[in-house]
Amino acid sequence: MLPPGLSTPQEVSQYYDDLYYAGIASGKFRPFVYPFGALGGFLVILALILDNRRSRIRRYAVYATYAFMCCFHVWCMVSFRARNAAAAFGLGLIAAFSNLFIGAVGCAIYRDDCRRLQRRRTVAKHGRLDVDASGVARVTGTEHASVSNVDGNTTYRLPNGAVDNRPGRDVESPLPPFYWQAVPQESLSERFDWVLDAFTSFRGIGWTWERSGLPPPPSFVEDALGDAVNVVERPEPVRVSKTGVRRLSDRAALVRESAINLVIGYIVLDAVKTLGIHDRYMWGYMDAAPPAFLPGVIRQSFALTRIYRLSISCTAIYTALWFAFKLGPFFFCGVLGPRWIGLRGEPWMNPACMFGSFRSVLDHGLTGWWGGWWHQTFRMVFEEPAGWLIARLGLEQKSAAGSLVSVFTAFFLSGCLHASGSYTQLGDTRPILGQMRFFLLQACGVTLQTFAARGLKSTGITQRLPKRLHQLGNLVIVMFWMYHTAPLLCDDFARGGIWLFEPVPISIFRGMGLGPKGGGGWWLWSDMFAWRTGEHWWDTGIAL
């Protein structure tokens, strides 16, 4: 619990720093440093890269390595702490997420249904042209690096480059430019790239386990996967999923949009942080009075004060994630691009944003909030265990009971992830009564609204309502539910000190003097991270 009397954000930050260093000095905690913090995940990935034999020994070795990783991450959550508020939350969240995600992807690899979309390096099959009994010309042989067609027509080339379709000749048959690549068996470097790609594709973009809610790839990719060989890669109209996620095929347009949005996001983040840091509630004082600059009607109203604080907190959460999601396409497509990372640098492999359209909320209420509008980064680690549990219970996936199990499993696991992050913070947090309870209540809200919507639809009331009135009703229900449940999440963030984290290195608004006393100036990342030299290699590295 924060001691009373701290008068500036810097004093609160210093209190948490003193708490961190005192815990390290007393042996209560260990300092969380990289690269040691990534040891568990690194060993699992290494096991999948180095030993690719299909054998019982290999399976047991990888199982043992995965079990070690899970134990290692639990040990990290219990024994390690980070000084930085965001890193402290990320320590628990990422450790719990890694256990679930690496397990889910590893299972997909063992089921042999884990394949990634890849551009074919060889575009023709070298062999002999024969005619089968039905009179169809076929080429038997192996892939060979060569041009695949002549003037856009499906023809065959002789090894010397001439065109000849007569049977009995050595020819080269064109191949589709894209295909699904299984685990590479020959090249160690290619297998390393394949495995690393699998464990960094959280929504499975360009993989056979790609999650729902994403728009399809461009038509020329779909055609190639359907065995078409004469495809032309060119920019196409933006493809939009049912939830509003957009997929561009024009690299210049994607980079330009991402750059503009990054500038906007940076300014909004800075403004929200500058505004919020005036409120002692954001420092961790739950009973603090509202900022003096607010109108009296807000300061004297409990409801309006709560709405103001929830607005600041939720805007900060959304903008921070939105900004981070914009960094991905800008960096991978704009900075690196296909030249350096191949297909992963193509614009259509990098959705413009992971958030959907807010229309999902208006059309479907809480279900649309969590299943369409909000980001779906963790979707795989929720759906895979839920699917496994539904199968073990002998339920149908789309039945009422199956949907109920799926919803509560997903929100329970989400609660576990966020409660883990809450647990590893330095402040006086409430992992179970705060974060976990918030997500379980979302499951209750989604379930209640879903059954209520089905009941209204069966009576014909929904069909008779004007669309705008229906959307307004959904919006009111969502805002009402969030007003009563979101404080569980936002208060816990405040108690843990996460609002003290500086999201931008240079503050425009605080540099202009708009911040509170002790709220920082132009440069804010002077002590964001540092190199720590410990007594052993495992406590030496980058300390956050």
Coordinates of C-alpha atoms in Angstrom, one line a residue:
M1 CA 0.0 0.0 0.0
L2 CA 1.3 3.5 -0.9
P3 CA 2.4 5.5 2.1
P4 CA 0.5 8.7 2.6
G5 CA 2.0 12.1 1.8
L6 CA 3.7 11.4 -1.5
S7 CA 3.1 14.6 -3.4
T8 CA 4.5 14.1 -6.9
P9 CA 4.6 11.2 -9.5
Q10 CA 8.4 11.2 -9.2
E11 CA 8.1 10.5 -5.4
V12 CA 5.7 7.6 -6.1
S13 CA 8.1 6.2 -8.7
Q14 CA 11.0 6.6 -6.3
Y15 CA 9.0 4.7 -3.7
Y16 CA 8.6 1.7 -6.0
D17 CA 12.2 1.9 -7.0
D18 CA 13.2 1.7 -3.3
L19 CA 10.8 -1.2 -2.8
Y20 CA 12.4 -3.0 -5.7
Y21 CA 16.0 -2.5 -4.5
A22 CA 15.1 -3.4 -1.0
G23 CA 13.5 -6.6 -2.1
I24 CA 16.6 -7.5 -4.2
A25 CA 19.0 -6.6 -1.3
S26 CA 17.1 -8.7 1.2
G27 CA 16.9 -11.7 -1.2
K28 CA 13.1 -11.5 -1.3
F29 CA 13.2 -11.1 -5.1
R30 CA 15.7 -11.7 -7.8
P31 CA 16.2 -9.1 -10.5
F32 CA 14.6 -10.0 -13.8
V33 CA 17.1 -9.7 -16.6
Y34 CA 17.4 -10.6 -20.3
P35 CA 18.5 -12.9 -21.8
F36 CA 18.1 -15.2 -18.8
G37 CA 14.4 -14.4 -18.6
A38 CA 13.9 -16.0 -22.0
L39 CA 15.6 -19.2 -21.2
G40 CA 12.5 -21.4 -20.9
G41 CA 11.0 -20.5 -24.3
F42 CA 14.5 -20.6 -25.9
L43 CA 15.0 -24.2 -24.9
V44 CA 11.7 -25.3 -26.2
I45 CA 12.3 -23.6 -29.6
L46 CA 15.8 -25.0 -29.7
A47 CA 14.5 -28.6 -29.1
L48 CA 12.1 -28.2 -32.0
I49 CA 14.8 -26.8 -34.3
L50 CA 17.7 -29.2 -33.6
D51 CA 15.9 -32.5 -33.3
N52 CA 13.4 -33.0 -36.0
R53 CA 13.1 -36.8 -36.0
R54 CA 9.6 -38.3 -35.7
S55 CA 10.3 -40.6 -32.8
R56 CA 9.1 -41.3 -29.3
I57 CA 12.4 -40.2 -27.8
R58 CA 12.0 -36.8 -29.6
R59 CA 8.5 -36.4 -28.3
Y60 CA 9.5 -37.2 -24.7
A61 CA 12.5 -34.9 -24.9
V62 CA 10.3 -32.0 -26.1
Y63 CA 7.6 -32.8 -23.5
A64 CA 10.3 -32.7 -20.8
T65 CA 11.6 -29.4 -22.2
Y66 CA 8.1 -27.9 -22.3
A67 CA 7.5 -29.1 -18.7
F68 CA 10.8 -27.4 -17.7
M69 CA 9.7 -24.2 -19.4
C70 CA 6.4 -24.1 -17.5
C71 CA 8.1 -24.7 -14.2
F72 CA 10.7 -22.1 -15.1
H73 CA 8.1 -19.4 -15.9
V74 CA 6.2 -20.1 -12.7
W75 CA 9.5 -19.8 -10.8
C76 CA 10.1 -16.5 -12.6
M77 CA 6.7 -15.2 -11.6
V78 CA 7.2 -16.1 -7.9
S79 CA 10.9 -15.2 -7.5
F80 CA 11.7 -12.4 -10.0
R81 CA 10.6 -8.8 -10.2
A82 CA 11.2 -5.9 -12.6
R83 CA 11.6 -2.3 -11.6
N84 CA 9.8 -0.8 -14.5
A85 CA 6.0 -0.8 -14.0
A86 CA 5.1 -2.1 -17.5
A87 CA 7.9 -4.7 -17.4
A88 CA 6.7 -5.9 -14.0
F89 CA 3.2 -6.5 -15.4
G90 CA 4.7 -8.0 -18.6
L91 CA 6.8 -10.4 -16.6
G92 CA 3.8 -12.3 -15.3
L93 CA 1.6 -11.8 -18.4
I94 CA 4.2 -13.0 -20.9
A95 CA 5.3 -15.9 -18.7
A96 CA 1.7 -17.2 -18.5
F97 CA 1.0 -16.5 -22.2
S98 CA 4.2 -18.3 -23.2
N99 CA 3.2 -21.5 -21.4
L100 CA -0.2 -21.5 -23.2
F101 CA 0.9 -20.3 -26.6
I102 CA 4.0 -22.5 -27.0
G103 CA 2.0 -25.5 -25.8
A104 CA -0.8 -24.8 -28.4
V105 CA 1.6 -24.2 -31.3
G106 CA 3.7 -27.2 -30.2
C107 CA 0.6 -29.4 -30.3
A108 CA -0.3 -28.2 -33.7
I109 CA 3.2 -29.1 -34.9
Y110 CA 2.9 -32.6 -33.5
R111 CA -0.5 -33.0 -35.2
D112 CA 1.3 -32.2 -38.4
D113 CA -1.4 -29.7 -39.3
C114 CA 0.9 -26.7 -38.8
R115 CA 2.0 -25.3 -42.1
R116 CA 2.9 -21.8 -43.2
L117 CA 2.3 -20.0 -46.4
Q118 CA 5.5 -19.7 -48.4
R119 CA 6.7 -18.4 -51.7
R120 CA 8.1 -21.1 -53.9
R121 CA 11.7 -20.7 -54.8
T122 CA 11.4 -23.0 -57.7
V123 CA 8.7 -22.3 -60.2
A124 CA 8.9 -25.3 -62.5
K125 CA 9.0 -29.1 -62.2
H126 CA 11.7 -30.7 -64.3
G127 CA 10.8 -34.1 -65.7
R128 CA 9.4 -36.0 -68.7
L129 CA 6.2 -35.1 -70.6
D130 CA 4.0 -38.2 -71.0
V131 CA 0.3 -38.7 -72.0
D132 CA -1.9 -40.9 -69.8
A133 CA -4.7 -43.2 -70.9
S134 CA -7.2 -40.3 -70.9
G135 CA -5.0 -38.3 -73.2
V136 CA -4.0 -35.7 -70.5
A137 CA -0.4 -34.6 -70.7
R138 CA 1.5 -34.9 -67.3
V139 CA 5.0 -34.2 -66.2
T140 CA 6.8 -36.6 -63.9
G141 CA 9.9 -35.4 -62.1
T142 CA 11.2 -33.0 -59.5
E143 CA 11.1 -29.3 -59.0
H144 CA 13.6 -27.3 -60.9
A145 CA 14.4 -23.6 -60.8
S146 CA 13.3 -22.2 -64.1
V147 CA 10.7 -19.8 -65.7
S148 CA 7.3 -21.3 -65.4
N149 CA 5.4 -20.2 -68.4
V150 CA 5.7 -18.5 -71.8
D151 CA 3.7 -15.3 -72.4
G152 CA 1.3 -16.1 -69.6
N153 CA 0.3 -19.4 -71.1
T154 CA 0.6 -22.8 -69.4
T155 CA 3.2 -24.5 -71.7
Y156 CA 6.3 -26.6 -71.2
R157 CA 9.9 -25.7 -71.8
L158 CA 12.7 -27.9 -72.9
P159 CA 15.9 -27.7 -70.8
N160 CA 17.5 -25.5 -73.5
G161 CA 14.6 -23.0 -73.2
A162 CA 12.7 -24.0 -76.3
V163 CA 8.9 -24.6 -76.1
D164 CA 7.7 -28.1 -77.0
N165 CA 4.5 -29.9 -75.8
R166 CA 5.1 -33.2 -77.6
P167 CA 5.2 -36.4 -75.4
G168 CA 8.5 -38.1 -74.6
R169 CA 10.4 -34.9 -74.1
D170 CA 12.3 -33.7 -71.1
V171 CA 10.3 -30.6 -70.1
E172 CA 9.7 -28.1 -67.3
S173 CA 6.1 -27.8 -66.0
P174 CA 5.1 -24.6 -64.2
L175 CA 4.2 -24.7 -60.5
P176 CA 2.0 -22.4 -58.3
P177 CA 4.1 -19.6 -56.8
F178 CA 2.7 -20.1 -53.3
Y179 CA 2.3 -23.3 -51.2
W180 CA 1.8 -24.6 -47.7
Q181 CA 5.2 -25.4 -46.2
A182 CA 5.5 -28.2 -43.6
V183 CA 8.4 -28.4 -41.1
P184 CA 11.6 -28.1 -43.3
Q185 CA 13.5 -31.4 -43.2
E186 CA 16.8 -30.5 -45.0
S187 CA 18.0 -27.1 -44.0
L188 CA 18.7 -26.2 -40.4
S189 CA 18.6 -22.5 -41.0
E190 CA 15.2 -22.8 -42.8
R191 CA 13.8 -24.9 -40.0
F192 CA 15.0 -22.2 -37.5
D193 CA 13.1 -19.6 -39.5
W194 CA 10.0 -21.8 -39.8
V195 CA 9.9 -22.6 -36.0
L196 CA 10.7 -19.0 -35.0
D197 CA 8.0 -17.7 -37.3
A198 CA 5.5 -20.2 -35.8
F199 CA 6.1 -18.9 -32.3
T200 CA 5.9 -15.3 -33.2
S201 CA 2.7 -15.4 -35.2
F202 CA 0.2 -14.9 -32.4
R203 CA -2.9 -14.8 -34.6
G204 CA -1.5 -17.4 -37.1
I205 CA -1.4 -15.0 -40.1
G206 CA -0.2 -17.0 -43.1
W207 CA -0.5 -20.3 -41.2
T208 CA -3.0 -23.2 -41.5
W209 CA -4.1 -22.4 -37.9
E210 CA -4.9 -18.8 -38.7
R211 CA -7.6 -17.5 -36.3
S212 CA -11.0 -16.3 -37.4
G213 CA -11.8 -12.7 -37.7
L214 CA -9.1 -12.0 -40.3
P215 CA -9.8 -11.1 -43.9
P216 CA -8.6 -13.6 -46.6
P217 CA -5.3 -13.0 -48.5
P218 CA -5.3 -11.4 -52.0
S219 CA -7.0 -13.3 -54.8
F220 CA -3.7 -14.2 -56.4
V221 CA -2.6 -16.0 -53.3
E222 CA -5.9 -17.9 -53.1
D223 CA -5.6 -18.8 -56.8
A224 CA -2.0 -20.1 -56.3
L225 CA -3.1 -22.2 -53.3
G226 CA -5.8 -23.6 -55.6
D227 CA -2.9 -24.8 -58.0
A228 CA -3.2 -21.9 -60.4
V229 CA 0.2 -21.2 -62.0
N230 CA -0.5 -18.1 -64.1
V231 CA -1.0 -15.6 -61.3
V232 CA 0.0 -12.0 -61.3
E233 CA 0.9 -10.2 -58.0
R234 CA -0.6 -6.7 -58.0
P235 CA -2.3 -4.4 -55.5
E236 CA -5.9 -5.2 -55.0
P237 CA -8.8 -3.4 -53.2
V238 CA -8.6 -3.5 -49.4
R239 CA -10.0 -6.7 -48.0
V240 CA -12.1 -6.3 -44.8
S241 CA -13.2 -9.1 -42.4
K242 CA -16.7 -9.3 -40.9
T243 CA -15.2 -7.8 -37.7
G244 CA -13.6 -4.9 -39.5
V245 CA -10.0 -6.0 -39.6
R246 CA -8.4 -4.6 -42.9
R247 CA -5.8 -6.3 -45.1
L248 CA -4.0 -4.1 -47.7
S249 CA -2.0 -5.5 -50.6
D250 CA -0.4 -2.1 -51.5
R251 CA 2.8 -1.7 -49.6
A252 CA 3.1 2.0 -50.1
A253 CA -0.4 2.6 -48.9
L254 CA 0.1 0.4 -45.8
V255 CA 3.4 2.1 -44.8
R256 CA 1.9 5.6 -45.4
E257 CA -1.2 4.8 -43.3
S258 CA 0.9 3.2 -40.5
A259 CA 3.3 6.2 -40.4
I260 CA 0.4 8.7 -40.1
N261 CA -1.3 6.6 -37.4
L262 CA 1.9 6.3 -35.4
V263 CA 2.2 10.1 -35.3
I264 CA -1.4 10.4 -34.2
G265 CA -1.1 7.6 -31.7
Y266 CA 2.1 9.2 -30.2
I267 CA 0.4 12.5 -29.7
V268 CA -2.7 11.0 -28.1
L269 CA -0.6 8.8 -25.8
D270 CA 1.4 11.8 -24.7
A271 CA -1.8 13.8 -24.2
V272 CA -3.6 11.1 -22.2
K273 CA -0.6 10.5 -20.0
T274 CA -0.1 14.2 -19.3
L275 CA -3.8 14.6 -18.5
G276 CA -4.0 11.5 -16.3
I277 CA -0.9 12.1 -14.3
H278 CA -2.6 15.1 -12.7
D279 CA -4.9 12.7 -10.9
R280 CA -3.5 11.1 -7.7
Y281 CA -5.8 8.1 -8.4
M282 CA -3.5 7.3 -11.3
W283 CA -0.5 7.2 -8.9
G284 CA -2.3 4.5 -6.8
Y285 CA -4.3 6.5 -4.3
M286 CA -7.7 5.0 -4.7
D287 CA -9.5 7.5 -2.5
A288 CA -7.9 10.6 -3.9
A289 CA -10.0 13.6 -4.7
P290 CA -10.5 14.4 -8.5
P291 CA -8.1 16.9 -10.0
A292 CA -8.8 20.5 -9.1
F293 CA -9.1 21.6 -12.8
L294 CA -12.2 19.5 -13.4
P295 CA -15.6 21.3 -13.2
G296 CA -17.3 21.2 -9.9
V297 CA -20.2 19.1 -11.2
I298 CA -17.8 16.3 -12.0
R299 CA -15.7 16.6 -8.8
Q300 CA -18.9 16.5 -6.6
S301 CA -20.4 13.5 -8.4
F302 CA -19.1 9.9 -7.7
A303 CA -20.6 8.7 -11.0
L304 CA -19.1 11.4 -13.1
T305 CA -15.7 11.1 -11.4
R306 CA -15.7 7.3 -12.1
I307 CA -16.7 7.9 -15.7
Y308 CA -13.8 10.5 -16.1
R309 CA -11.3 8.1 -14.6
L310 CA -12.5 5.1 -16.6
S311 CA -12.4 7.2 -19.8
I312 CA -8.7 8.2 -19.1
S313 CA -7.8 4.6 -18.2
C314 CA -9.5 2.9 -21.1
T315 CA -8.3 5.4 -23.6
A316 CA -4.7 4.9 -22.4
I317 CA -5.1 1.1 -22.7
Y318 CA -6.6 1.2 -26.1
T319 CA -4.2 3.8 -27.5
A320 CA -1.1 2.0 -26.2
L321 CA -2.2 -1.3 -27.8
W322 CA -3.4 0.5 -31.0
F323 CA 0.0 2.2 -31.2
A324 CA 1.9 -1.0 -30.7
F325 CA -0.2 -2.8 -33.4
K326 CA 0.6 0.0 -35.9
L327 CA 4.4 -0.5 -35.2
G328 CA 4.2 -4.0 -36.6
P329 CA 3.2 -3.3 -40.2
F330 CA 5.4 -0.1 -40.3
F331 CA 8.5 -2.0 -39.2
F332 CA 8.0 -5.4 -40.9
C333 CA 6.6 -4.1 -44.1
G334 CA 8.1 -0.6 -44.3
V335 CA 11.5 -0.9 -42.7
L336 CA 12.4 -4.6 -43.4
G337 CA 10.1 -5.5 -46.3
P338 CA 10.1 -8.6 -48.5
R339 CA 13.8 -8.1 -49.4
W340 CA 14.9 -9.0 -45.8
I341 CA 12.2 -11.2 -44.4
G342 CA 10.5 -12.6 -47.5
L343 CA 6.8 -13.2 -47.5
R344 CA 6.5 -11.9 -43.9
G345 CA 7.3 -8.4 -45.2
E346 CA 4.5 -8.4 -47.7
P347 CA 1.7 -5.8 -46.9
W348 CA -1.1 -8.5 -47.0
M349 CA 0.8 -10.4 -44.3
N350 CA 0.6 -7.5 -42.0
P351 CA -3.0 -6.3 -41.2
A352 CA -3.3 -2.6 -40.8
C353 CA -4.5 -3.0 -37.2
M354 CA -5.5 -5.9 -35.0
F355 CA -8.6 -4.0 -33.7
G356 CA -11.9 -4.5 -35.5
S357 CA -14.6 -2.0 -36.2
F358 CA -16.6 -0.5 -33.4
R359 CA -19.7 -1.5 -35.4
S360 CA -19.3 -5.0 -33.9
V361 CA -20.1 -3.5 -30.5
L362 CA -23.1 -1.6 -31.8
D363 CA -24.4 -4.7 -33.6
H364 CA -23.7 -7.4 -31.0
G365 CA -23.1 -5.7 -27.7
L366 CA -20.6 -7.4 -25.3
T367 CA -20.1 -10.3 -27.7
G368 CA -19.0 -7.8 -30.4
W369 CA -16.8 -5.9 -27.9
W370 CA -14.7 -8.9 -27.0
G371 CA -15.2 -11.1 -30.0
G372 CA -15.0 -8.5 -32.8
W373 CA -13.8 -5.1 -31.9
W374 CA -11.2 -5.8 -29.2
H375 CA -7.8 -7.2 -30.4
Q376 CA -7.6 -11.0 -30.7
T377 CA -3.9 -11.5 -30.0
F378 CA -4.5 -14.1 -27.4
R379 CA -7.3 -15.9 -29.3
M380 CA -5.4 -19.1 -30.1
V381 CA -4.4 -19.7 -26.4
F382 CA -8.1 -19.4 -25.5
E383 CA -9.6 -21.4 -28.4
E384 CA -7.3 -24.4 -28.3
P385 CA -7.8 -25.4 -24.7
A386 CA -11.6 -24.6 -25.0
G387 CA -11.8 -26.9 -28.1
W388 CA -9.9 -29.6 -26.3
L389 CA -12.2 -29.4 -23.3
I390 CA -15.4 -29.4 -25.4
A391 CA -14.2 -32.5 -27.2
R392 CA -13.4 -34.3 -23.9
L393 CA -16.9 -33.4 -22.7
G394 CA -18.4 -34.8 -25.9
L395 CA -20.2 -31.5 -26.7
E396 CA -20.9 -29.9 -30.1
Q397 CA -18.7 -26.8 -30.7
K398 CA -21.7 -24.7 -31.7
S399 CA -24.2 -26.0 -29.2
A400 CA -25.4 -23.9 -26.3
A401 CA -23.4 -26.0 -23.8
G402 CA -20.3 -25.9 -26.1
S403 CA -20.6 -22.1 -26.5
L404 CA -20.9 -21.7 -22.7
V405 CA -17.8 -23.8 -22.1
S406 CA -15.9 -21.9 -24.8
V407 CA -16.8 -18.5 -23.4
F408 CA -16.0 -19.2 -19.8
T409 CA -12.8 -21.1 -20.7
A410 CA -11.6 -18.1 -22.8
F411 CA -12.3 -15.5 -20.1
F412 CA -10.9 -17.7 -17.3
L413 CA -7.7 -18.1 -19.2
S414 CA -7.6 -14.3 -20.0
G415 CA -8.1 -13.7 -16.3
C416 CA -5.2 -16.0 -15.5
L417 CA -2.9 -14.1 -17.9
H418 CA -3.8 -10.7 -16.5
A419 CA -3.8 -11.9 -12.9
S420 CA -0.3 -13.2 -13.5
G421 CA 0.7 -9.8 -14.6
S422 CA -1.0 -8.2 -11.6
Y423 CA 0.8 -10.6 -9.3
T424 CA 4.3 -9.7 -10.5
Q425 CA 3.7 -5.9 -10.0
L426 CA 5.3 -4.2 -7.1
G427 CA 2.2 -2.4 -5.9
D428 CA -0.6 -3.6 -3.6
T429 CA -2.6 -5.4 -6.3
R430 CA -5.5 -7.7 -6.2
P431 CA -4.9 -10.5 -8.8
I432 CA -8.0 -12.5 -8.0
L433 CA -10.4 -10.0 -6.8
G434 CA -9.3 -7.4 -9.4
Q435 CA -8.2 -8.7 -12.8
M436 CA -9.6 -12.3 -12.5
R437 CA -13.0 -11.2 -11.3
F438 CA -13.2 -8.6 -14.1
F439 CA -12.8 -11.2 -16.8
L440 CA -15.1 -13.7 -15.2
L441 CA -17.7 -11.1 -15.0
Q442 CA -17.2 -10.4 -18.8
A443 CA -18.0 -14.1 -19.4
C444 CA -21.2 -13.7 -17.3
G445 CA -22.2 -10.5 -19.2
V446 CA -21.6 -12.1 -22.6
T447 CA -23.6 -15.1 -21.7
L448 CA -26.5 -13.1 -20.2
Q449 CA -26.7 -10.8 -23.2
T450 CA -26.5 -13.7 -25.7
F451 CA -29.4 -15.6 -24.1
A452 CA -31.4 -12.4 -23.8
A453 CA -30.8 -11.6 -27.5
R454 CA -31.9 -15.1 -28.5
G455 CA -35.0 -14.8 -26.4
L456 CA -35.9 -11.4 -27.9
K457 CA -35.2 -12.7 -31.4
S458 CA -37.4 -15.8 -30.9
T459 CA -40.3 -13.6 -29.9
G460 CA -39.9 -11.3 -32.9
I461 CA -39.1 -8.2 -30.9
T462 CA -35.6 -7.8 -32.4
Q463 CA -36.9 -7.9 -36.0
R464 CA -39.4 -5.2 -35.3
L465 CA -36.9 -2.8 -33.7
P466 CA -35.3 -0.1 -35.9
K467 CA -31.6 -0.9 -36.5
R468 CA -30.4 2.4 -34.9
L469 CA -32.5 1.7 -31.8
H470 CA -31.1 -1.8 -31.6
Q471 CA -27.5 -0.5 -31.8
L472 CA -28.2 2.2 -29.2
G473 CA -29.5 -0.5 -26.9
N474 CA -26.4 -2.6 -27.3
L475 CA -24.2 0.5 -26.7
V476 CA -26.1 1.4 -23.5
I477 CA -25.8 -2.2 -22.2
V478 CA -22.0 -2.3 -22.9
M479 CA -21.4 1.1 -21.2
F480 CA -23.5 0.1 -18.2
W481 CA -21.7 -3.2 -17.8
M482 CA -18.2 -1.6 -18.2
Y483 CA -19.1 1.2 -15.7
H484 CA -19.8 -1.4 -13.0
T485 CA -17.0 -3.9 -13.9
A486 CA -14.1 -2.0 -15.5
P487 CA -13.0 -0.4 -12.1
L488 CA -11.9 -3.9 -11.1
L489 CA -9.3 -3.8 -13.9
C490 CA -8.4 -0.1 -13.9
D491 CA -8.1 0.2 -10.1
D492 CA -5.7 -2.8 -10.1
F493 CA -3.6 -1.2 -12.8
A494 CA -3.4 2.0 -10.6
R495 CA -2.5 0.0 -7.5
G496 CA 0.3 -1.7 -9.3
G497 CA 1.8 1.5 -10.5
I498 CA 1.4 0.8 -14.2
W499 CA 0.0 4.3 -15.0
L500 CA 3.4 5.7 -13.9
F501 CA 5.0 4.1 -16.9
E502 CA 6.1 6.5 -19.5
P503 CA 4.8 5.4 -22.9
V504 CA 6.7 7.9 -25.0
P505 CA 10.4 8.9 -24.7
I506 CA 9.8 12.6 -25.4
S507 CA 6.8 14.5 -24.1
I508 CA 5.5 17.4 -26.1
F509 CA 2.9 18.5 -23.6
R510 CA 5.0 18.1 -20.4
G511 CA 7.9 19.8 -22.2
M512 CA 5.6 22.7 -22.7
G513 CA 4.9 22.8 -18.9
L514 CA 1.5 21.2 -19.0
G515 CA 2.3 18.4 -16.6
P516 CA 2.0 18.5 -12.8
K517 CA 4.9 19.2 -10.4
G518 CA 7.3 16.3 -10.5
G519 CA 5.6 14.9 -13.6
G520 CA 8.7 15.0 -15.9
G521 CA 9.8 17.2 -18.7
W522 CA 10.9 16.7 -22.3
W523 CA 13.0 13.5 -21.9
L524 CA 11.4 10.7 -20.0
W525 CA 13.4 7.5 -20.7
S526 CA 16.6 8.3 -18.9
D527 CA 16.3 5.3 -16.6
M528 CA 14.0 3.0 -18.6
F529 CA 16.4 0.1 -18.6
A530 CA 20.1 -0.5 -17.7
W531 CA 22.8 -3.1 -17.9
R532 CA 23.2 -5.1 -14.7
T533 CA 26.4 -6.9 -13.8
G534 CA 25.7 -9.6 -11.3
E535 CA 27.7 -12.3 -9.6
H536 CA 26.7 -14.9 -12.1
W537 CA 25.7 -15.1 -15.8
W538 CA 22.1 -15.7 -15.0
D539 CA 21.7 -12.4 -13.1
T540 CA 23.7 -10.4 -15.6
G541 CA 22.0 -8.7 -18.5
I542 CA 19.5 -6.0 -19.4
A543 CA 17.5 -5.1 -16.3
L544 CA 14.1 -3.5 -16.9

